[in-house]
Coordinates of C-alpha atoms in Angstrom, one line a residue:
M863 CA 154.6 157.8 -161.0
S864 CA 155.5 158.0 -157.4
E865 CA 153.6 161.2 -156.9
T866 CA 150.5 159.3 -158.5
G867 CA 151.0 156.3 -156.1
R868 CA 151.1 158.7 -153.0
V869 CA 148.0 160.5 -154.0
S870 CA 146.1 157.0 -154.7
R871 CA 147.4 155.6 -151.3
R872 CA 146.1 158.8 -149.5
L873 CA 142.9 158.4 -151.4
V874 CA 142.6 154.8 -150.5
V875 CA 143.3 155.7 -146.7
A876 CA 140.9 158.8 -146.7
G877 CA 138.1 156.4 -148.4
A878 CA 138.8 153.6 -145.8
F879 CA 138.6 156.1 -143.0
A880 CA 135.4 157.6 -144.3
L881 CA 133.8 154.2 -144.7
G882 CA 134.8 153.2 -141.1
L883 CA 133.2 156.3 -139.8
G884 CA 130.2 155.7 -141.7
L885 CA 129.9 152.0 -140.8
G886 CA 130.6 152.9 -137.1
W887 CA 127.9 155.8 -137.1
A888 CA 125.4 153.4 -138.8
G889 CA 126.1 150.7 -136.4
A890 CA 125.7 153.1 -133.3
S891 CA 122.5 154.5 -134.8
H892 CA 121.0 151.0 -135.3
R893 CA 122.0 150.0 -131.7
A894 CA 120.6 153.1 -130.4
I895 CA 117.3 152.3 -132.0
N896 CA 117.1 148.6 -131.0
E897 CA 117.9 150.0 -127.2
S898 CA 115.3 152.6 -127.4
R899 CA 112.6 150.0 -128.7
A900 CA 113.5 147.6 -126.1
R901 CA 113.3 150.2 -123.3
D902 CA 110.0 151.7 -124.5
G903 CA 108.5 148.2 -125.3
G904 CA 107.5 147.5 -121.8
G905 CA 104.4 149.5 -121.9
I906 CA 103.2 152.5 -119.8
L907 CA 104.1 151.3 -116.4
A908 CA 107.7 150.5 -117.4
I909 CA 108.0 154.1 -119.0
R910 CA 106.7 155.6 -115.8
D911 CA 109.3 153.7 -113.8
R912 CA 112.0 154.5 -116.2
I913 CA 111.0 158.3 -115.8
D914 CA 110.7 158.2 -112.1
A915 CA 114.2 156.7 -111.8
E916 CA 115.6 159.4 -114.2
E917 CA 114.0 162.1 -112.1
M918 CA 115.3 160.8 -109.0
R919 CA 119.0 160.5 -110.5
L920 CA 118.8 164.1 -111.8
L921 CA 117.5 165.4 -108.5
D922 CA 120.2 163.4 -106.6
L923 CA 117.9 162.3 -103.9
S924 CA 118.9 160.8 -100.5
A925 CA 117.4 157.4 -99.6
E926 CA 114.9 159.3 -97.4
Q927 CA 114.0 161.8 -100.2
R928 CA 113.6 158.8 -102.7
Q929 CA 111.1 157.1 -100.3
V930 CA 108.9 160.2 -99.8
F931 CA 109.2 161.0 -103.5
Q932 CA 108.1 157.6 -104.6
A933 CA 105.2 157.4 -102.1
A934 CA 104.0 160.8 -103.3
R935 CA 104.4 159.8 -106.9
D936 CA 102.5 156.4 -106.2
E937 CA 99.6 158.3 -104.6
A938 CA 99.4 160.8 -107.5
M939 CA 99.6 158.0 -110.1
A940 CA 96.9 156.2 -108.2
K941 CA 94.6 159.1 -108.3
A942 CA 95.4 160.0 -111.8
D943 CA 94.5 156.5 -113.0
L944 CA 91.0 156.7 -111.1
V945 CA 90.5 160.1 -113.3
F946 CA 91.5 158.2 -116.5
A947 CA 89.3 155.2 -115.5
R948 CA 86.4 157.7 -115.3
L949 CA 87.1 158.9 -118.6
R950 CA 87.5 155.6 -120.1
P951 CA 84.0 155.5 -121.9
E952 CA 84.6 158.8 -123.4
M953 CA 88.2 157.7 -124.6
E954 CA 86.6 154.5 -126.0
I955 CA 84.4 156.7 -128.4
I956 CA 87.4 158.7 -129.4
F957 CA 89.4 155.6 -130.1
Q958 CA 86.4 154.0 -132.1
A959 CA 86.5 157.1 -134.3
F960 CA 90.1 157.0 -134.8
D961 CA 89.9 153.3 -135.6
Q962 CA 87.2 153.8 -138.2
K963 CA 89.5 156.4 -140.1
V964 CA 92.5 154.2 -139.8
R965 CA 91.3 150.6 -140.6
P966 CA 90.4 151.3 -144.1
V967 CA 93.9 152.7 -145.1
L968 CA 95.9 149.7 -143.6
S969 CA 97.0 146.5 -145.4
P970 CA 96.3 143.2 -144.2
R971 CA 99.8 142.8 -142.4
Q972 CA 99.5 146.4 -141.0
L973 CA 96.2 145.6 -139.8
A974 CA 97.4 142.5 -137.9
V975 CA 100.2 144.6 -136.0
Y976 CA 97.5 147.6 -135.5
D977 CA 95.1 144.9 -133.9
R978 CA 98.0 143.7 -131.5
L979 CA 98.9 147.3 -130.7
E980 CA 95.2 148.2 -129.9
Q981 CA 94.8 145.0 -127.9
K982 CA 98.0 145.9 -125.7
R983 CA 96.9 149.6 -125.4
R984 CA 93.3 148.6 -124.2
A985 CA 94.8 146.1 -121.5
E986 CA 96.9 149.0 -120.2
M987 CA 93.9 151.3 -119.9
P988 CA 92.9 151.6 -116.1
A989 CA 89.6 149.6 -115.5
R990 CA 86.5 151.8 -114.9
P991 CA 86.2 151.9 -111.0
A992 CA 83.1 150.7 -109.2
G993 CA 80.5 153.4 -108.6
A994 CA 82.0 155.7 -111.2
D995 CA 78.7 156.0 -113.1
D996 CA 78.3 159.6 -113.4

């Protein structure tokens, strides 16, 4: 009986260890998902800023280099925004076609979320610049 008791105790300890490991892994995964959602929920500008900060960290830039890097990045992004703004009418046509295919398959709850996401996406798109009538 003492041998059976030792085996039972070992199984209980192994089970408790496995359970703790599983709960720890699940908790860490849940936390990472929540942090990722919070980090990426700020919109395109927040994502750009986070990517810039990570690039500067990886490059290990000095203060002077950071200043040049950021100024050049800001100039490039401003020019890129103008290009995207000129393409906005065409992008709207593409998104309308997408919208017509997606809306019929969404439930009312999903449609409400989809509309909120679309409104946010449209607000973040650069405005068409004056004089961009090609």
